[in-house]
Coordinates of C-alpha atoms and ligand atoms in Angstrom, one line a residue:
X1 CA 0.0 0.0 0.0
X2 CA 1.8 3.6 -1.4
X3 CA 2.0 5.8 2.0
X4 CA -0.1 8.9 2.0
X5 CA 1.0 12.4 3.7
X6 CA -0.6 13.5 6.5
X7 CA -1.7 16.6 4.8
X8 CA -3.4 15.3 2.1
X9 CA -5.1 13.0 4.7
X10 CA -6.3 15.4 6.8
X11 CA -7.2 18.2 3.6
X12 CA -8.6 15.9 0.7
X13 CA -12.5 14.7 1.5
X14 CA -11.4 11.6 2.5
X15 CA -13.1 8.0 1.5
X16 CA -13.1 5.6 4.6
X17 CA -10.6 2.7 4.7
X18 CA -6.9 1.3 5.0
X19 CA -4.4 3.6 5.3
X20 CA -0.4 3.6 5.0
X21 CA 1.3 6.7 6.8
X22 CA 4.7 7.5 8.2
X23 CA 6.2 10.1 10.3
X24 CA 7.4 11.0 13.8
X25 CA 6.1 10.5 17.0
X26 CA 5.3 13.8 18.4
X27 CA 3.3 13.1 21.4
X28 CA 2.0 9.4 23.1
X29 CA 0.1 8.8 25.9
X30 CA -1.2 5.0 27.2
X31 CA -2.8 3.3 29.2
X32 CA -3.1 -0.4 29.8
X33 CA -4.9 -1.4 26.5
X34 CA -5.2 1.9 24.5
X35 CA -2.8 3.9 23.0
X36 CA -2.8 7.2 21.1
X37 CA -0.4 8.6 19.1
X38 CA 0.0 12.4 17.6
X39 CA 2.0 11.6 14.4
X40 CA 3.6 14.2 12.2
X41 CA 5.4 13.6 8.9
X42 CA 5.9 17.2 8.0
X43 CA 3.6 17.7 5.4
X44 CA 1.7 20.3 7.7
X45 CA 1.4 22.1 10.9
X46 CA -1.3 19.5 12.7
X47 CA -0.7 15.9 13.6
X48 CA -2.7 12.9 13.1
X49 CA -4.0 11.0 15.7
X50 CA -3.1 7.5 15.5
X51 CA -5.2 5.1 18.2
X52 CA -3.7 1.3 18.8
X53 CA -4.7 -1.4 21.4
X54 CA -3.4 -4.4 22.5
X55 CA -4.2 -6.3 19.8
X56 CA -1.0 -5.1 18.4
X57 CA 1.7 -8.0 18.2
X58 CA 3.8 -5.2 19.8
X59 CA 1.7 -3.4 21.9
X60 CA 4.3 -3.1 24.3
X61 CA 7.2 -2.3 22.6
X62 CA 5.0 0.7 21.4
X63 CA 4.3 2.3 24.6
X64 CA 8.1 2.2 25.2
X65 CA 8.8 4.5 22.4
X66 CA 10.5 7.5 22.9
X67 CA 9.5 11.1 21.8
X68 CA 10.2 11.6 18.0
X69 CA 10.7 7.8 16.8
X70 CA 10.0 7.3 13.4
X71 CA 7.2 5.3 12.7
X72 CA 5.1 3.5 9.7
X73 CA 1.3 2.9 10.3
X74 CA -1.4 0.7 8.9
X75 CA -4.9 0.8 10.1
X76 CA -8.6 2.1 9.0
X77 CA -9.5 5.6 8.6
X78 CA -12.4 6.7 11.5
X79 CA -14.1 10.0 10.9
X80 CA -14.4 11.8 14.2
X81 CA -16.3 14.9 13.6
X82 CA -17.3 15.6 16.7
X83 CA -13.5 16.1 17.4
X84 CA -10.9 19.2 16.5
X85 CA -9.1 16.6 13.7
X86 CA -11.3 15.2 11.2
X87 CA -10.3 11.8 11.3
X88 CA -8.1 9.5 13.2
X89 CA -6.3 6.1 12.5
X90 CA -6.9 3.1 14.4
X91 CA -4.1 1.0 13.9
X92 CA -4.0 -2.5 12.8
X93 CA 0.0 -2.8 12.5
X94 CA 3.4 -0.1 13.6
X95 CA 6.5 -0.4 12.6
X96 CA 8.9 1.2 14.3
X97 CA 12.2 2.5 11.9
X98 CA 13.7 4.3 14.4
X99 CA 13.2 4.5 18.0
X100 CA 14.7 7.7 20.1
X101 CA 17.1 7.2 22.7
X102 CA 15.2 8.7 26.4
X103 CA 18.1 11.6 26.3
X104 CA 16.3 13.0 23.3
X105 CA 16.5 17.1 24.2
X106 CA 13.1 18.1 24.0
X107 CA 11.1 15.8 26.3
X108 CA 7.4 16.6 26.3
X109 CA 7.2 20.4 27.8
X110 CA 7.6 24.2 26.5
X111 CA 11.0 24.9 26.4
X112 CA 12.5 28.4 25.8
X113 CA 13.0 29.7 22.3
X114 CA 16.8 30.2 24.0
X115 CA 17.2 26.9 25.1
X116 CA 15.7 26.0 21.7
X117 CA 18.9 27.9 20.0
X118 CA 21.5 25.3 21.5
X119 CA 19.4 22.3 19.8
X120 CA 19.2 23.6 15.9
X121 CA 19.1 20.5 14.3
X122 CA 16.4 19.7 16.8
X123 CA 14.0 22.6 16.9
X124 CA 12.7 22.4 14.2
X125 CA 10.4 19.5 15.4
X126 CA 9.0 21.9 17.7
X127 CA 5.3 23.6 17.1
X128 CA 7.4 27.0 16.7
X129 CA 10.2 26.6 14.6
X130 CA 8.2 24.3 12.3
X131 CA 5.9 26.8 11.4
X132 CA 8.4 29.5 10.8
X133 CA 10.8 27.5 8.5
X134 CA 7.4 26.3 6.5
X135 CA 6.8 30.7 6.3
X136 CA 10.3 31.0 5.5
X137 CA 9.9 28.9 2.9
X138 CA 6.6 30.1 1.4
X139 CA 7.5 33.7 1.5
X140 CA 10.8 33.2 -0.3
X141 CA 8.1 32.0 -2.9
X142 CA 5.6 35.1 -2.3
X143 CA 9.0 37.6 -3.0
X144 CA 9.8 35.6 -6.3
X145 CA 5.7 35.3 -7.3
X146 CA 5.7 39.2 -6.2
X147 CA 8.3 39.9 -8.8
X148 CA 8.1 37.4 -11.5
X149 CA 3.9 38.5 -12.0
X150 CA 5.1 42.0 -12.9
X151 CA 7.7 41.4 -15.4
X152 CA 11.0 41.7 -13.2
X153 CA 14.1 39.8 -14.1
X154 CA 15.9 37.7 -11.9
X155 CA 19.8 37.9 -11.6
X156 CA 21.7 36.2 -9.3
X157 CA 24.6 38.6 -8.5
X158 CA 28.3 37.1 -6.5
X159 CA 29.0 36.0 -3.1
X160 CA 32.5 36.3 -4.0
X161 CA 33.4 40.1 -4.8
X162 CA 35.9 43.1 -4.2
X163 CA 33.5 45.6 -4.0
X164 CA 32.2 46.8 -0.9
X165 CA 29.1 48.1 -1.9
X166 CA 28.1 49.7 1.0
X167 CA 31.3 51.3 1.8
X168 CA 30.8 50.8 5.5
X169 CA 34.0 48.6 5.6
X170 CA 32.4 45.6 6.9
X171 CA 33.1 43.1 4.0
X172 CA 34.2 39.1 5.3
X173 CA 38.0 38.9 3.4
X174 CA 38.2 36.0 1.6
X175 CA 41.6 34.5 1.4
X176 CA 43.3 31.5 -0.6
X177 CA 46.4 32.6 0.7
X178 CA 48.0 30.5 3.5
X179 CA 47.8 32.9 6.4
X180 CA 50.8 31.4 8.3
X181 CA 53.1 32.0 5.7
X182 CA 51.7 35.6 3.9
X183 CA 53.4 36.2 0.5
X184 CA 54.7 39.8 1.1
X185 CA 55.7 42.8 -0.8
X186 CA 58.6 44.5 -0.8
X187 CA 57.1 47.5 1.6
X188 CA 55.8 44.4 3.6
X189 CA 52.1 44.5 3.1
X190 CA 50.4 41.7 1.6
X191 CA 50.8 40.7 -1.8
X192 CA 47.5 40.1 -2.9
X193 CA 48.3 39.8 -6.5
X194 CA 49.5 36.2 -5.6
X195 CA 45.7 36.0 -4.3
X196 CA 43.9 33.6 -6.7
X197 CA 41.9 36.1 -8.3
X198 CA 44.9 38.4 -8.2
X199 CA 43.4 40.9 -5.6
X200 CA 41.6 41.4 -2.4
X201 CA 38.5 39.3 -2.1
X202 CA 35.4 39.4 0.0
X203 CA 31.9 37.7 1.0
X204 CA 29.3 40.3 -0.1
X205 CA 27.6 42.9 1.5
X206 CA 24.8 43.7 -0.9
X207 CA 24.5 42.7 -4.6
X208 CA 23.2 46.4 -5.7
X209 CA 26.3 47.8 -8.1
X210 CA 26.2 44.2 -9.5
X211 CA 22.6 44.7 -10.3
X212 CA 22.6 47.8 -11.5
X213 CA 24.1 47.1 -14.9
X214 CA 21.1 44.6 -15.0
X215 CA 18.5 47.1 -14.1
X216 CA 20.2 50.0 -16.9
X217 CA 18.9 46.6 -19.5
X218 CA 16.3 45.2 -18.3
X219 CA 14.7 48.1 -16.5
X220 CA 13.1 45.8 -13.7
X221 CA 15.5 43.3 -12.0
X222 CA 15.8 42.3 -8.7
X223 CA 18.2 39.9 -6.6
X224 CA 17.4 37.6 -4.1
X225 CA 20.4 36.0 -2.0
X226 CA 22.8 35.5 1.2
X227 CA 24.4 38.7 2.2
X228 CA 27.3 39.1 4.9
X229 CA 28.1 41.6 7.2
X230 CA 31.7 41.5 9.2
X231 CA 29.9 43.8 12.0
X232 CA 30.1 43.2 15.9
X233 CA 26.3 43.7 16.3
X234 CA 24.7 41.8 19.1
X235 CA 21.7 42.8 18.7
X236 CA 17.5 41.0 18.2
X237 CA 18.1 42.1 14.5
X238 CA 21.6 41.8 13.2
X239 CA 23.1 38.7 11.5
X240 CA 26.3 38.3 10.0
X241 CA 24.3 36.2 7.1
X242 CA 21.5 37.6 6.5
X243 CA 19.1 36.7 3.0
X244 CA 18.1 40.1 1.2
X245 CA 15.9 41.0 -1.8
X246 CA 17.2 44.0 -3.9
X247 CA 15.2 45.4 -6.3
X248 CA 16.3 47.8 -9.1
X249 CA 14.2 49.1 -11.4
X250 CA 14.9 52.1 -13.8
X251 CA 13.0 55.2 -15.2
X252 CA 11.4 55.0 -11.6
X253 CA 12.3 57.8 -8.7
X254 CA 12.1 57.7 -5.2
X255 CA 8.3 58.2 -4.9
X256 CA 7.9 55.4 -7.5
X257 CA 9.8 53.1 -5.8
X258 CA 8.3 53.7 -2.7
X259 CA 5.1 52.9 -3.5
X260 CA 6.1 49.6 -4.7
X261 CA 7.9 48.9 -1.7
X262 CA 4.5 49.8 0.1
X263 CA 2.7 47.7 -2.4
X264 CA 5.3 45.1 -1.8
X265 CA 5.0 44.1 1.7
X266 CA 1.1 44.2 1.5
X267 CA 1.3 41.6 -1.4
X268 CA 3.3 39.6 1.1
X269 CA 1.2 39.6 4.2
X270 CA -1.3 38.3 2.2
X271 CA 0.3 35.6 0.5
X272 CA 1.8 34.1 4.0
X273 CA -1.9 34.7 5.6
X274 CA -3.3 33.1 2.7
X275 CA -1.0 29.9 2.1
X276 CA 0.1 29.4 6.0
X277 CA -3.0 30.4 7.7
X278 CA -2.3 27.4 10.2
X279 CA 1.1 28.5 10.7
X280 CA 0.0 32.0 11.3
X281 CA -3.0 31.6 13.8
X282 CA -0.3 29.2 15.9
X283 CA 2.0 32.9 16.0
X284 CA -1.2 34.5 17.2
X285 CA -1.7 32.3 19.7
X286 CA 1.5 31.7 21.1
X287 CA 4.4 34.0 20.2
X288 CA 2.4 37.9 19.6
X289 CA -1.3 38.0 20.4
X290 CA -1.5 41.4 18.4
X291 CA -0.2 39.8 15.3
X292 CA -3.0 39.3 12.9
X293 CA -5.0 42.5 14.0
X294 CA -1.5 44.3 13.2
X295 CA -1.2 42.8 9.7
X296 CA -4.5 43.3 9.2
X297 CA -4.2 47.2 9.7
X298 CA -0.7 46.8 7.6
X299 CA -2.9 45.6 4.8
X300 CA -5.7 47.9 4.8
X301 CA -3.7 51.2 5.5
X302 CA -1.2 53.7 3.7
X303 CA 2.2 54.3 4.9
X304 CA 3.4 57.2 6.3
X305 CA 6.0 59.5 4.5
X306 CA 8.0 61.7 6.5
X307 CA 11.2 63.2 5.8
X308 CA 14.3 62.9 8.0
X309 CA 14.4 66.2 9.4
X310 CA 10.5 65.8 10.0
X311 CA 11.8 62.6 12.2
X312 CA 14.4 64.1 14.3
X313 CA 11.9 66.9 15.1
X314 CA 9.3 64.4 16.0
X315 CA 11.4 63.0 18.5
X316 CA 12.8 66.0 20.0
X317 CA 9.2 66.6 20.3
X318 CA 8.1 63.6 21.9
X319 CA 9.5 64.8 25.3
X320 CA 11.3 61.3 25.8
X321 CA 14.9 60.8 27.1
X322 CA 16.9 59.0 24.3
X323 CA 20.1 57.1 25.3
X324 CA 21.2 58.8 21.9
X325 CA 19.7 62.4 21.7
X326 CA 18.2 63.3 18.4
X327 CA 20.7 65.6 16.6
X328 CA 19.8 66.5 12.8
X329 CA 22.9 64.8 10.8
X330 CA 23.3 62.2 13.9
X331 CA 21.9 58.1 12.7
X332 CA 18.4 57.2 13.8
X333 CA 19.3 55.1 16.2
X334 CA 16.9 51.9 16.8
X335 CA 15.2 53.0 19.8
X336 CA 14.4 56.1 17.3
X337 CA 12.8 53.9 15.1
X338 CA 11.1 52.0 17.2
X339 CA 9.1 55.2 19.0
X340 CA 8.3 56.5 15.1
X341 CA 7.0 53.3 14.2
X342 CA 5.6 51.5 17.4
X343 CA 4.8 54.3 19.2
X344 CA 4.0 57.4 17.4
X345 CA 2.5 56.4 13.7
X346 CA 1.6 52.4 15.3
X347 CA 2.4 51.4 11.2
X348 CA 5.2 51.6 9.1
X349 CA 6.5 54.6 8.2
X350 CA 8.6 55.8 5.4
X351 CA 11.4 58.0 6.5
X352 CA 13.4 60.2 3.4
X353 CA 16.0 62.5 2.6
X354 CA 18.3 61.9 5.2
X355 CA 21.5 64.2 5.8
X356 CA 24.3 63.0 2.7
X357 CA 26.6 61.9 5.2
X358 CA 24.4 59.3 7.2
X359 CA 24.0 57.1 3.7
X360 CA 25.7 55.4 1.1
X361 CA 27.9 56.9 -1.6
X362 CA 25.6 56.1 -4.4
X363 CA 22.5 58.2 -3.1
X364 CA 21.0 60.8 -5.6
X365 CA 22.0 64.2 -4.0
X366 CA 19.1 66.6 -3.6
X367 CA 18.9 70.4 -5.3
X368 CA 19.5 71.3 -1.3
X369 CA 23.1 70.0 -1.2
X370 CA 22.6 68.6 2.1
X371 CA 20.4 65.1 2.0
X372 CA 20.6 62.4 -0.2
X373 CA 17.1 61.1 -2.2
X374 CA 16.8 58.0 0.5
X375 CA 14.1 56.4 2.3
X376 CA 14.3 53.5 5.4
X377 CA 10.9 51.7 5.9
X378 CA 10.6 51.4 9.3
X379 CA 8.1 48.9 11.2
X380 CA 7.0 48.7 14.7
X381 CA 8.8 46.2 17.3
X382 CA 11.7 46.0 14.7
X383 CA 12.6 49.5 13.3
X384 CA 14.1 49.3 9.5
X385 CA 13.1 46.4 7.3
X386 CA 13.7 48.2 4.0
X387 CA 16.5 50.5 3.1
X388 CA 16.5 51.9 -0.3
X389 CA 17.4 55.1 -2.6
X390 CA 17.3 56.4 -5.9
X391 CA 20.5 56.2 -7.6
X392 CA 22.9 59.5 -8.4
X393 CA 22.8 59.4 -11.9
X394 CA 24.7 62.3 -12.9
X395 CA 28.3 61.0 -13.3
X396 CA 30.2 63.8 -12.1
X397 CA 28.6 63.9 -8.8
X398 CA 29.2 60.6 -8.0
X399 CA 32.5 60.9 -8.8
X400 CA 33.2 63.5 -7.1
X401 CA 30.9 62.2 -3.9
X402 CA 33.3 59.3 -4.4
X403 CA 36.6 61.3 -4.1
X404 CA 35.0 62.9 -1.2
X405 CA 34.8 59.5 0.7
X406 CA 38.3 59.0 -0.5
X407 CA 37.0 55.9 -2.5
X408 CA 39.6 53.9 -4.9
X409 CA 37.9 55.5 -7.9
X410 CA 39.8 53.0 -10.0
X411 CA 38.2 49.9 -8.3
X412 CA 34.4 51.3 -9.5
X413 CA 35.2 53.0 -12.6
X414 CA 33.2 50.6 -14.3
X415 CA 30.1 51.4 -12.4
X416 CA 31.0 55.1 -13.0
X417 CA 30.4 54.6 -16.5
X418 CA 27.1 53.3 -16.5
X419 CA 26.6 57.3 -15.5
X420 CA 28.1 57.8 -19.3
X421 CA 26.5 54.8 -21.5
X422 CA 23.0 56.1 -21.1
X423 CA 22.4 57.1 -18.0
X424 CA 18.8 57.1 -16.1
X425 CA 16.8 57.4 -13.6
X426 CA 16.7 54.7 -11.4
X427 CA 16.6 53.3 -7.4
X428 CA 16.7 50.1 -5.5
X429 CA 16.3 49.2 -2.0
X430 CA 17.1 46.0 0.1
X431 CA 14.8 44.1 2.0
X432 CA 15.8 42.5 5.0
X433 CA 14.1 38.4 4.3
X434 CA 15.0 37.8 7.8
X435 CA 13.4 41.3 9.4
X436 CA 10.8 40.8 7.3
X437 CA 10.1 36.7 8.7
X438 CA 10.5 38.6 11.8
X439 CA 7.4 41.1 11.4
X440 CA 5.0 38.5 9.9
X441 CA 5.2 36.0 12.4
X442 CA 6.1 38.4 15.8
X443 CA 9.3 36.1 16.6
X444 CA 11.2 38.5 18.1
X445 CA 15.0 37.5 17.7
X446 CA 16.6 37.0 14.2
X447 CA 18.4 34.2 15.7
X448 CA 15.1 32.0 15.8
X449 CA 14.4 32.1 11.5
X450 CA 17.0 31.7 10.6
X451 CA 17.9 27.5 10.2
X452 CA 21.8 28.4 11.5
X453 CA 22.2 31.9 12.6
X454 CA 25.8 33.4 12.0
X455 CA 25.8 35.8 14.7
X456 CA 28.9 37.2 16.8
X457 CA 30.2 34.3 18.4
X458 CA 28.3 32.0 17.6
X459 CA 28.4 29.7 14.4
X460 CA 27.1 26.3 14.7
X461 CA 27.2 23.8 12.1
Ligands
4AD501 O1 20.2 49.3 4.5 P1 21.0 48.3 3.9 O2 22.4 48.2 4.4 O3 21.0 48.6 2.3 C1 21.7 48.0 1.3 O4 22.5 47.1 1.4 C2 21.4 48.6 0.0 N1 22.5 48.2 -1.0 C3 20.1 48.1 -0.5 C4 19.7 48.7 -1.8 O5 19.4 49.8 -2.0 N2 19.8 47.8 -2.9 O6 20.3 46.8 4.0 C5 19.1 46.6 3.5 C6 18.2 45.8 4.5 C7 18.0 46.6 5.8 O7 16.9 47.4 5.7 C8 17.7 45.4 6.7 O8 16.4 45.0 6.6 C9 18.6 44.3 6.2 O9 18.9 44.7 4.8 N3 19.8 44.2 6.9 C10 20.1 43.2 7.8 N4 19.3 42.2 8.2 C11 19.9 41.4 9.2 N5 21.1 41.6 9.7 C12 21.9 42.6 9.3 N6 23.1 42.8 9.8 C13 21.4 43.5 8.3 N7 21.8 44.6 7.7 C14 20.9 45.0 6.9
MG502 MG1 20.0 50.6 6.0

């Protein structure tokens, strides 16, 4: 008999009879003739009940099973619609394929999402964690869907790079070089030309001048991949991996592009609602009562613009006591972003033109000199999921913003002539996946979706 998934099982109208079904013992409770069973196989959120008795040739070795054994079951479908699950098996034969030794980690109780973290290859047995790596999954789907249904191309841009896009200075290095025994020059520096690609190499920090070229062809392109940051962040919502969409889309400015961003994240809150509504009642319940209502207000409302100097006057309104006073040219610090958002507009909020020297070197300079054409989505509990601009485009600017950062003009020259082989209009932002798996499912560390967090530290696996 071919097995059957629990999912289909429990979702197809189901015709009574024999059964074949496999999976892992979640719960099992007995008593001296009766057994029940809640299996799961992975194919969704709920279990199946599975009922035996001692009619079983190994009734006993049953009952001795330990949680999560893998096991096969034969028996007759019985509807039970009085019950919360449809149906239920009564067994007429187990196998066991593999019992679990009584030190398994997560004996039957709730365990802390931080203990959880020291058991990855575990967790995601758990209720939690198998609902956010399903949401994971289905909104890396949604982002692609999202795209894909308005005509954007897809292009995978390098891990392995030289540029730093961001020009923060953060970049992983990248080495073949044996690191006991350096090849030096002559002024004793490193000799990178004996470096396999003949120069300095690093992990990626963003894919966006690789893109660019992409988006100056195909007018819509976007990038969907692993990022890497070499910053000592210990913070709820920092990685040093992190997975990030970039969008890039030409003859489009910064209003443009912020409504699709706007457009963008309501697209994906209903997608996730839609194809994990299991998963996403189980976050209401149980990690962020406030969840769906929130989403729900997400969905239905616009998103408020302000501009930069509008913020920092906001808070030096607000009559709070900042660890880090709001000063116009100063960051928005996260506990900034946090009052805007959470406390102040209770929605996300667009925040733009923010002071030149605060951003990126690539950011369209405005007619006032001072701010750069930029704009930071900013969400409540979490602060900025989306950072984006429009592009300078005007190639003498950003060459000469570029000498004013004391850039290697050399080393981008290439991306400084895309500003003299017909130049446009364009801007891109970045979405954070993981901030945004974050604010649709109320898990409030980045350290719990992602499968094996890279995070100062700590690196397991
Ligand atoms: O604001 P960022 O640094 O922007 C860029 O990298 C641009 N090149 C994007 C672009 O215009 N194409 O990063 C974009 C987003 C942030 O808003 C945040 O959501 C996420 O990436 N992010 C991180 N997520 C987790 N851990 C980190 N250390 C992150 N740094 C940025
Ligand atoms: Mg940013």
């Amino acid at each position: 008999m071919k097995r059957i998934e629990i999912k289909q099982l429990l979702t197809k109208p189901y015709l009574e009879g024999q059964v074949h079904v496999a999976g892992w013992i979640r719960t099992a409770r007995q008593s001296s003739n009766v057994g029940f069973i809640e299996l799961n196989d992975g194919s969704q959120f709920g279990n199946l009940q599975i009922v035996y008795d001692k009619d079983l040739s190994n009734f006993d070795q049953i009952n001795k099973l330990g949680l999560s054994a893998a096991i096969e079951v034969w028996g007759e479908v019985i509807l039970t619609p009085q019950m919360k699950q449809p149906l239920e098996i009564r067994a007429s034969e187990i196998r066991v394929m593999g019992d679990s030794a009584k030190d398994y980690p997560l004996q039957k109780k709730r365990h802390s999402l931080e203990y959880l973290r020291t058991q990855l290859t575990l967790r995601p047995r758990t209720n939690t964690f198998m609902a956010v790596f399903r949401v994971r999954s289905i909104l890396s789907m949604a982002i692609h869907r999202f795209f894909q249904d308005r005509d954007y191309v897809y292009i995978q841009t390098p891990i392995l790079t030289s540029a730093d896009a961001e020009g923060a200075g953060e970049m992983f290095q990248v080495t073949s070089l044996d690191l006991n025994n350096l090849p030096l020059t002559e002024s004793g520096n490193v000799d990178y030309s004996k470096e396999l690609f003949g120069k300095k190499m690093g992990l990626t920090v963003s894919g966006q001048l690789s893109v660019e070229p992409f988006a100056l062809t195909y007018s819509k392109v976007y990038t969907f991949g692993p990022t890497f940051r070499a910053e000592n962040s210990n913070t709820v919502r920092h990685a040093n991996e992190f997975w990030m969409i970039e969008p890039e889309i030409s003859f489009c400015d910064l209003d443009g592009m912020m409504d699709i961003i706007e457009e963008m994240v309501k697209y994906l809150i209903d997608y996730v609602l839609e194809k994990a509504p299991q998963e996403m009642k189980f976050f209401n319940d149980r990690i962020d009562n406030s969840l769906l209502d929130r989403l729900e207000v997400v969905r239905s409302s616009q998103f408020a613009r302000i501009t930069y100097t509008e913020a920092i006057q906001l808070l030096k309104d607000s009559g709070r006591s900042f660890e880090y006073p709001p000063v116009w040219g100063q960051e928005i610090q996260t506990e900034h972003e946090k009052y805007l958002a959470g406390e102040l507009f209770k929605q996300p909020v667009f925040v733009t033109d923010y002071p030149t020297d605060a951003k990126a070197f690539y950011m369209k300079l405005s007619p006032d000199g001072k701010t750069v054409r930029a704009c930071d989505l900013l969400v409540p509990a979490i602060g900025e999921i989306v950072g984006g601009s429009q592009r300078e485009d005007n190639y003498e600017r950003l060459k000469a913003e570029m000498e004013r950062r004391g850039m290697p003009i050399d080393d981008y020259q290439w991306y400084l002539d895309l500003r003299r082989y017909g130049s446009a209009v364009h801007s891109g932002f970045g979405l954070g996946f993981d901030r945004m798996i974050q604010y649709l499912t109320g898990i409030a560390n980045i350290r719990d979706v992602q499968a094996y967090p890279r995070t100062p530290n700590n690196a397991e696996f």
